[in-house]
């Protein structure tokens, strides 16, 4: 039973009622009462400084919430700025830091002045301190029984303090409280924004308690009450496992998680902070054009990880697909996942650069009614050396086109010379390096896609795993005899025994799509295998390339093998064969290794983390820096990069079948347990297990820059994660008994990767070692792995002949008409096989943007000044400082490796150093730096 004892009081305290739950208020016997009656509960009347959760035993009485698929705690809230019953207390002050926009419109500046006034008089933002201690149920002249909530006091922020720095965009306000002597320490703050627009809350610092300043880091957008009447809950910077949560804030912990999950219904609004799952059903646009219809990814036929749900309405022509939001309108992501202003400005600048980069080829294509190929290498060189200058007659012709004319007037105001690309690193030191076989091979170990090369240990001939009834005989044309001709007298058996044969195998992944790809206009491709030999001088070189086409009703299919040869004709054909391999590798890199294995998979981990791990959870605090901006950049990618008719489809060989290839790769080769760097290296045969080595593996090729530097970063992350986990999970059963952690891992497997939920290879989560391994893999994917395969895109792909993203012609055969053209002008045949000028400059602009570090980038081992109070735990801070120091050591070790003349894949005449895994970088396209998260 619940009991309420009423006692007469001559006082009438100032009371404010919060929450949207229906309530009745009465004035009786000198007391202002608020009554709220949840279904099945007793009436509780609460005056004074109390925020209560009415509980029956261990079960909180709750009511449904329109945005929660679970149930949300029902509360009765009455609060005041001081104790009105004369009991005295402690005076405390809360300092609230708010950040304004750096660039504001005039109307926003006027709104700010009104906001300053409202805050100054104390009617803009209210905050409520919640104690870590349970409300004892006795306040003033009212006795409550069975409460299960922390004590609370509430006040409005008033005025503004002198700015502590010269940052004109940051303002500080204060709120004064008088709390009872037995209040205890605050563990949470409820924030209510009464303004008509959202505000960005950086942090709240509470002064006046014995333990010193108490920090409540926020760095979050606080919605306006007109958009959502619920308060925002901000916890102090103390990490707690669920079982260790102070009793006064246990219910708030659960309530905050419920508010982030949603109910899977309705369209998301821009102010929402709801994380939920959806299929990839928004890539196509069948309502606009049937040619833009795309399959839904995340089903039995096309399995895929899940994305963040937006809740837009279905298309008219296909109810399984979601309507699209096109630029410049934003795609929904939870409010705190959006770019901050500095990042947004950097990204907008990148889009402006992309406009300029593509402008001249687009104009030329418009005027000539066709896209223009490169006709000589000097056309490409001009992109870096001269830039573009329009002649007056060209301007006159352009002016006749109304759209282009208006556009040109805006663009020409920047200056006469519109565009000049940065020279990519691959040709900066040695303009002709890309032509050499050694550079072609080096880039499989130290380029932008060093994660596909594997050891060749099979019996010859190599066998395909595809269905021979559909794709023809499984035997490769790469025979033992042919390979031995290229081994300088060494037998295949000897080369295999000494681990000297390697392969770049895109055959089985691409052959099923070859017929469809080659039916696209301006696309011609082969399924490819490339064999490499690692000689006694420790140099890797390609020795044979197999290019295959599948059988069709009109053709039996073909498998042709090319070697480098020595005569001029064979040499040019070898160049074309290498270009086809590079084109395939560029597509696999972008669609599988880059998008699928880092961006798409990381999105599922982020959604589960926000839904299942409280902001107080130590694992949430560990992962938080590694989730920044990822959902926003992924939403932008769905809008204009991987969508139907987007940049990937326009500029890469697979075209409209790009995401089908990505889905097939997810189905056939993706495994979470193989995403750990050591496991991936062992799987590919590039390393062997060796317990005596720091990461438990020994590289087969010592001079493998990605792997050797990557293992340094991996070991540093692993050591840091293990120490962190040891600190919080001190007892053997803590991992299994952590209900939030177990729900998190269960959701990653069964919701985020629903199509892979039944696979036997998912790691268990029973011990500290299990947890450390899972977390190390996730952090590696977000940081080191993404950095290694992203920030080299422009340095290696910015020179089109080095890494073409598509090929437009097959290699001419002797009995074909094009063969004579090839003999007469092999250079023109080569260049006309590459992407057109418009395709090339479009993808170069994209690669330039994707390779750019923002000025507000946060790098591995660094803590932003915005998060300097991220945790109140001296031991954890020391662990992080140790981690940072270790990364500084690793940076020095990488610099020394780049100067080691024995390591020919990272040093030598014209050879660029391998810097992609250097932890730090400045802004811009630097070809180095490991951000904490997938932020671009």
Short mmCIF file of C-alpha atoms in Angstrom, two decimals, residues 445-778:
data_model
loop_
_atom_site.label_atom_id
_atom_site.label_comp_id
_atom_site.label_asym_id
_atom_site.label_seq_id
_atom_site.Cartn_x
_atom_site.Cartn_y
_atom_site.Cartn_z
CA UNK A 445 50.88 -3.90 -50.50
CA UNK A 446 51.13 -0.15 -49.94
CA UNK A 447 48.40 1.44 -52.05
CA UNK A 448 44.80 2.42 -51.35
CA UNK A 449 43.54 -1.20 -51.49
CA UNK A 450 46.16 -3.40 -49.79
CA UNK A 451 43.60 -5.86 -48.38
CA UNK A 452 42.89 -8.21 -51.32
CA UNK A 453 46.25 -9.75 -52.15
CA UNK A 454 46.60 -13.31 -50.83
CA UNK A 455 49.07 -16.15 -50.97
CA UNK A 456 48.74 -18.69 -53.78
CA UNK A 457 48.98 -22.17 -52.28
CA UNK A 458 46.52 -24.15 -54.40
CA UNK A 459 47.29 -26.94 -56.83
CA UNK A 460 47.39 -25.89 -60.47
CA UNK A 461 45.26 -25.23 -62.32
CA UNK A 462 43.40 -22.79 -60.07
CA UNK A 463 39.74 -23.81 -59.74
CA UNK A 464 36.69 -21.55 -59.61
CA UNK A 465 34.01 -22.20 -56.99
CA UNK A 466 31.24 -21.02 -59.32
CA UNK A 467 28.67 -23.37 -60.83
CA UNK A 468 30.27 -24.86 -63.99
CA UNK A 469 26.83 -25.43 -65.50
CA UNK A 470 26.33 -21.68 -65.57
CA UNK A 471 29.85 -20.24 -65.80
CA UNK A 472 31.71 -22.91 -67.75
CA UNK A 473 34.67 -25.13 -66.81
CA UNK A 474 36.14 -24.21 -63.41
CA UNK A 475 39.79 -24.62 -64.48
CA UNK A 476 41.80 -21.43 -64.83
CA UNK A 477 43.94 -20.78 -67.88
CA UNK A 478 46.80 -20.00 -65.47
CA UNK A 479 48.56 -23.34 -65.76
CA UNK A 480 51.61 -24.58 -63.93
CA UNK A 481 53.63 -24.60 -67.16
CA UNK A 482 52.72 -21.01 -67.96
CA UNK A 483 53.60 -19.82 -64.45
CA UNK A 484 56.96 -21.61 -64.45
CA UNK A 485 57.94 -19.81 -67.64
CA UNK A 486 57.94 -16.60 -65.59
CA UNK A 487 59.85 -17.88 -62.53
CA UNK A 488 63.40 -17.65 -63.87
CA UNK A 489 64.04 -21.39 -63.56
CA UNK A 490 62.31 -21.94 -60.22
CA UNK A 491 59.62 -24.63 -60.05
CA UNK A 492 56.08 -23.86 -58.91
CA UNK A 493 56.57 -26.33 -56.05
CA UNK A 494 59.69 -24.50 -54.85
CA UNK A 495 58.03 -21.09 -55.19
CA UNK A 496 55.01 -22.33 -53.26
CA UNK A 497 57.15 -23.89 -50.54
CA UNK A 498 59.04 -20.60 -50.06
CA UNK A 499 55.82 -18.52 -50.03
CA UNK A 500 56.72 -16.64 -53.20
CA UNK A 501 53.50 -16.85 -55.21
CA UNK A 502 50.60 -14.46 -54.55
CA UNK A 503 47.34 -13.67 -56.28
CA UNK A 504 44.88 -10.81 -56.66
CA UNK A 505 41.70 -12.74 -57.42
CA UNK A 506 38.56 -10.87 -58.49
CA UNK A 507 37.33 -13.73 -60.68
CA UNK A 508 34.56 -15.39 -58.70
CA UNK A 509 33.27 -12.11 -57.27
CA UNK A 510 32.82 -10.43 -60.64
CA UNK A 511 32.17 -13.17 -63.22
CA UNK A 512 28.48 -13.61 -62.24
CA UNK A 513 27.92 -9.92 -63.05
CA UNK A 514 30.07 -9.69 -66.17
CA UNK A 515 27.34 -10.18 -68.75
CA UNK A 516 25.13 -7.53 -67.13
CA UNK A 517 28.03 -5.11 -66.68
CA UNK A 518 29.14 -5.41 -70.30
CA UNK A 519 25.60 -4.75 -71.50
CA UNK A 520 25.79 -1.24 -70.04
CA UNK A 521 26.71 1.55 -72.47
CA UNK A 522 30.36 2.55 -72.29
CA UNK A 523 31.35 -0.37 -70.04
CA UNK A 524 33.60 -3.29 -70.93
CA UNK A 525 35.20 -5.46 -68.28
CA UNK A 526 36.61 -8.90 -67.52
CA UNK A 527 36.76 -11.03 -64.40
CA UNK A 528 40.43 -11.02 -63.48
CA UNK A 529 43.14 -12.99 -61.72
CA UNK A 530 46.68 -11.64 -61.34
CA UNK A 531 49.61 -13.77 -60.16
CA UNK A 532 52.64 -12.16 -58.50
CA UNK A 533 56.12 -13.51 -57.75
CA UNK A 534 58.10 -12.37 -54.72
CA UNK A 535 61.72 -12.74 -55.84
CA UNK A 536 64.90 -13.26 -53.84
CA UNK A 537 65.54 -9.51 -53.90
CA UNK A 538 62.31 -9.14 -51.92
CA UNK A 539 60.57 -7.43 -54.81
CA UNK A 540 57.01 -8.32 -55.80
CA UNK A 541 56.22 -8.31 -59.51
CA UNK A 542 53.23 -9.39 -61.62
CA UNK A 543 53.97 -12.36 -63.88
CA UNK A 544 50.61 -13.24 -65.43
CA UNK A 545 47.07 -11.84 -65.77
CA UNK A 546 44.02 -13.91 -66.64
CA UNK A 547 41.01 -12.03 -68.05
CA UNK A 548 37.75 -13.98 -68.40
CA UNK A 549 34.31 -13.51 -69.93
CA UNK A 550 31.40 -15.81 -69.05
CA UNK A 551 29.66 -18.02 -71.59
CA UNK A 552 26.56 -16.59 -73.22
CA UNK A 553 24.03 -17.79 -75.83
CA UNK A 554 26.19 -16.25 -78.54
CA UNK A 555 29.63 -17.06 -77.10
CA UNK A 556 31.28 -19.95 -75.28
CA UNK A 557 33.10 -17.53 -73.02
CA UNK A 558 36.82 -16.93 -72.96
CA UNK A 559 39.85 -17.03 -70.70
CA UNK A 560 42.96 -15.28 -71.90
CA UNK A 561 46.33 -15.04 -70.17
CA UNK A 562 48.64 -12.07 -70.65
CA UNK A 563 52.29 -11.68 -69.64
CA UNK A 564 54.49 -8.62 -69.78
CA UNK A 565 56.46 -9.69 -72.88
CA UNK A 566 59.25 -7.69 -74.50
CA UNK A 567 58.05 -6.44 -77.87
CA UNK A 568 56.11 -3.20 -78.31
CA UNK A 569 52.74 -4.81 -79.12
CA UNK A 570 52.83 -7.21 -76.17
CA UNK A 571 53.98 -4.38 -73.93
CA UNK A 572 50.93 -2.20 -74.80
CA UNK A 573 48.52 -5.12 -74.45
CA UNK A 574 50.07 -5.88 -71.04
CA UNK A 575 49.38 -2.23 -70.11
CA UNK A 576 45.74 -2.64 -71.10
CA UNK A 577 45.48 -5.88 -69.09
CA UNK A 578 46.89 -4.14 -66.00
CA UNK A 579 44.42 -1.28 -66.49
CA UNK A 580 41.53 -3.77 -66.48
CA UNK A 581 42.87 -5.31 -63.27
CA UNK A 582 43.15 -1.85 -61.67
CA UNK A 583 39.59 -1.04 -62.74
CA UNK A 584 38.29 -4.22 -61.09
CA UNK A 585 40.35 -3.53 -58.00
CA UNK A 586 39.00 0.03 -57.80
CA UNK A 587 35.42 -1.27 -57.87
CA UNK A 588 36.03 -3.99 -55.26
CA UNK A 589 37.88 -1.48 -53.10
CA UNK A 590 35.06 1.07 -53.19
CA UNK A 591 32.03 -1.23 -52.97
CA UNK A 592 33.33 -3.98 -50.69
CA UNK A 593 36.38 -3.01 -48.68
CA UNK A 594 35.53 0.65 -48.24
CA UNK A 595 31.75 1.03 -48.24
CA UNK A 596 30.58 -2.39 -47.01
CA UNK A 597 33.29 -3.42 -44.57
CA UNK A 598 33.77 -0.05 -42.90
CA UNK A 599 30.91 2.41 -43.53
CA UNK A 600 27.90 0.08 -43.72
CA UNK A 601 29.00 -2.32 -41.00
CA UNK A 602 30.00 0.45 -38.62
CA UNK A 603 26.53 1.96 -38.92
CA UNK A 604 25.00 -1.13 -37.32
CA UNK A 605 27.41 -0.97 -34.37
CA UNK A 606 26.60 2.72 -33.84
CA UNK A 607 22.83 2.20 -33.87
CA UNK A 608 23.07 -0.68 -31.39
CA UNK A 609 25.41 1.30 -29.11
CA UNK A 610 22.98 4.20 -28.80
CA UNK A 611 19.96 1.93 -28.35
CA UNK A 612 21.38 -0.48 -25.78
CA UNK A 613 24.28 1.19 -23.94
CA UNK A 614 23.55 4.08 -21.62
CA UNK A 615 25.69 7.19 -21.93
CA UNK A 616 26.89 6.22 -18.44
CA UNK A 617 28.08 2.80 -19.60
CA UNK A 618 31.89 2.54 -19.72
CA UNK A 619 31.76 0.79 -23.11
CA UNK A 620 29.62 3.58 -24.52
CA UNK A 621 32.21 6.08 -23.33
CA UNK A 622 34.97 4.03 -24.94
CA UNK A 623 33.16 3.79 -28.28
CA UNK A 624 31.73 7.30 -28.38
CA UNK A 625 34.69 8.99 -30.17
CA UNK A 626 34.62 6.25 -32.81
CA UNK A 627 31.02 6.97 -33.87
CA UNK A 628 31.35 10.64 -34.80
CA UNK A 629 29.82 11.77 -38.12
CA UNK A 630 29.49 8.23 -39.52
CA UNK A 631 25.69 8.16 -39.81
CA UNK A 632 25.70 11.56 -41.52
CA UNK A 633 28.35 10.67 -44.07
CA UNK A 634 26.56 7.39 -44.77
CA UNK A 635 23.27 9.23 -45.32
CA UNK A 636 25.01 11.56 -47.77
CA UNK A 637 26.47 8.53 -49.53
CA UNK A 638 23.01 7.00 -49.94
CA UNK A 639 21.83 10.31 -51.32
CA UNK A 640 24.46 10.92 -53.99
CA UNK A 641 27.27 8.32 -53.98
CA UNK A 642 25.86 4.77 -53.96
CA UNK A 643 22.33 5.61 -55.11
CA UNK A 644 20.83 4.80 -58.49
CA UNK A 645 22.43 7.14 -61.01
CA UNK A 646 24.92 8.35 -58.38
CA UNK A 647 28.65 8.86 -58.66
CA UNK A 648 29.61 5.21 -58.08
CA UNK A 649 27.23 3.96 -60.76
CA UNK A 650 28.27 6.70 -63.17
CA UNK A 651 32.01 6.33 -62.75
CA UNK A 652 32.76 2.70 -61.79
CA UNK A 653 32.66 -0.43 -63.96
CA UNK A 654 29.73 -2.24 -62.27
CA UNK A 655 27.38 0.69 -62.97
CA UNK A 656 23.79 0.02 -61.87
CA UNK A 657 24.84 -3.39 -60.50
CA UNK A 658 27.32 -1.90 -58.03
CA UNK A 659 25.34 -2.49 -54.85
CA UNK A 660 24.34 -5.97 -56.00
CA UNK A 661 28.05 -6.82 -56.08
CA UNK A 662 28.43 -5.31 -52.60
CA UNK A 663 25.54 -7.48 -51.38
CA UNK A 664 27.01 -10.63 -52.96
CA UNK A 665 30.34 -9.91 -51.23
CA UNK A 666 28.53 -9.53 -47.90
CA UNK A 667 26.80 -12.86 -48.43
CA UNK A 668 29.85 -14.82 -49.59
CA UNK A 669 32.83 -13.43 -47.71
CA UNK A 670 31.94 -11.06 -44.84
CA UNK A 671 32.56 -12.42 -41.34
CA UNK A 672 32.88 -10.32 -38.20
CA UNK A 673 35.54 -12.60 -36.75
CA UNK A 674 37.67 -12.09 -39.87
CA UNK A 675 37.53 -8.29 -39.67
CA UNK A 676 40.22 -8.31 -36.99
CA UNK A 677 43.51 -7.41 -38.70
CA UNK A 678 45.55 -10.45 -37.55
CA UNK A 679 42.70 -12.82 -38.48
CA UNK A 680 42.32 -11.22 -41.91
CA UNK A 681 46.04 -11.50 -42.62
CA UNK A 682 46.06 -15.18 -41.62
CA UNK A 683 42.94 -15.87 -43.69
CA UNK A 684 44.63 -14.42 -46.78
CA UNK A 685 47.84 -16.30 -46.03
CA UNK A 686 49.75 -13.03 -45.72
CA UNK A 687 50.70 -13.96 -42.16
CA UNK A 688 51.10 -17.14 -40.14
CA UNK A 689 50.29 -17.62 -36.49
CA UNK A 690 53.29 -17.11 -34.23
CA UNK A 691 52.71 -16.72 -30.47
CA UNK A 692 56.17 -15.19 -30.05
CA UNK A 693 55.17 -12.10 -32.09
CA UNK A 694 53.42 -9.09 -30.49
CA UNK A 695 50.09 -9.66 -32.27
CA UNK A 696 50.47 -13.42 -32.48
CA UNK A 697 51.24 -13.41 -36.21
CA UNK A 698 54.32 -13.16 -38.43
CA UNK A 699 54.11 -11.58 -41.86
CA UNK A 700 54.99 -13.70 -44.89
CA UNK A 701 56.22 -10.55 -46.70
CA UNK A 702 58.06 -8.42 -44.17
CA UNK A 703 57.94 -5.37 -46.42
CA UNK A 704 54.13 -5.13 -46.40
CA UNK A 705 53.59 -1.52 -45.24
CA UNK A 706 49.84 -1.71 -44.62
CA UNK A 707 50.15 -4.86 -42.55
CA UNK A 708 53.32 -4.01 -40.64
CA UNK A 709 52.13 -0.50 -39.70
CA UNK A 710 48.60 -1.76 -39.18
CA UNK A 711 49.74 -4.35 -36.65
CA UNK A 712 51.42 -1.60 -34.64
CA UNK A 713 48.17 0.36 -34.52
CA UNK A 714 46.16 -2.80 -33.84
CA UNK A 715 48.39 -3.81 -30.92
CA UNK A 716 48.14 -0.32 -29.38
CA UNK A 717 44.33 -0.38 -29.63
CA UNK A 718 44.21 -3.93 -28.24
CA UNK A 719 46.42 -3.11 -25.27
CA UNK A 720 44.38 0.00 -24.46
CA UNK A 721 41.04 -1.81 -24.77
CA UNK A 722 42.18 -4.73 -22.60
CA UNK A 723 43.34 -2.38 -19.84
CA UNK A 724 40.11 -0.42 -20.04
CA UNK A 725 37.94 -3.55 -19.89
CA UNK A 726 40.01 -4.98 -17.00
CA UNK A 727 39.35 -1.82 -15.00
CA UNK A 728 35.56 -1.96 -15.25
CA UNK A 729 35.01 -5.71 -15.38
CA UNK A 730 37.03 -6.72 -12.35
CA UNK A 731 34.94 -9.80 -11.55
CA UNK A 732 34.69 -12.87 -13.83
CA UNK A 733 30.89 -12.74 -14.07
CA UNK A 734 30.58 -9.01 -14.79
CA UNK A 735 30.50 -9.43 -18.59
CA UNK A 736 27.77 -12.09 -18.64
CA UNK A 737 25.69 -10.24 -16.03
CA UNK A 738 25.88 -6.87 -17.80
CA UNK A 739 22.34 -6.67 -19.21
CA UNK A 740 23.04 -3.64 -21.43
CA UNK A 741 26.19 -5.15 -22.88
CA UNK A 742 24.53 -8.48 -23.65
CA UNK A 743 21.56 -6.70 -25.27
CA UNK A 744 24.01 -4.63 -27.34
CA UNK A 745 25.85 -7.64 -28.75
CA UNK A 746 22.61 -9.54 -29.29
CA UNK A 747 21.19 -6.61 -31.26
CA UNK A 748 24.28 -6.25 -33.44
CA UNK A 749 23.97 -9.90 -34.46
CA UNK A 750 20.20 -10.27 -34.66
CA UNK A 751 19.07 -6.85 -35.88
CA UNK A 752 22.03 -5.01 -37.37
CA UNK A 753 23.20 -8.12 -39.25
CA UNK A 754 19.83 -9.87 -39.41
CA UNK A 755 20.71 -11.73 -42.62
CA UNK A 756 23.80 -13.23 -40.92
CA UNK A 757 22.21 -13.84 -37.52
CA UNK A 758 22.46 -17.64 -37.68
CA UNK A 759 26.12 -17.87 -38.69
CA UNK A 760 28.20 -20.04 -36.34
CA UNK A 761 31.27 -17.81 -36.46
CA UNK A 762 29.91 -14.92 -34.38
CA UNK A 763 32.16 -14.49 -31.32
CA UNK A 764 30.68 -15.32 -27.93
CA UNK A 765 30.45 -12.61 -25.30
CA UNK A 766 31.07 -14.35 -22.00
CA UNK A 767 34.46 -13.14 -20.80
CA UNK A 768 36.65 -10.05 -20.64
CA UNK A 769 38.76 -11.52 -23.41
CA UNK A 770 35.68 -11.91 -25.64
CA UNK A 771 34.68 -8.31 -25.01
CA UNK A 772 38.18 -6.94 -25.61
CA UNK A 773 38.43 -8.78 -28.92
CA UNK A 774 35.06 -7.48 -30.15
CA UNK A 775 35.82 -3.89 -29.12
CA UNK A 776 39.32 -3.92 -30.61
CA UNK A 777 37.87 -5.05 -33.95
CA UNK A 778 35.18 -2.35 -33.96
#
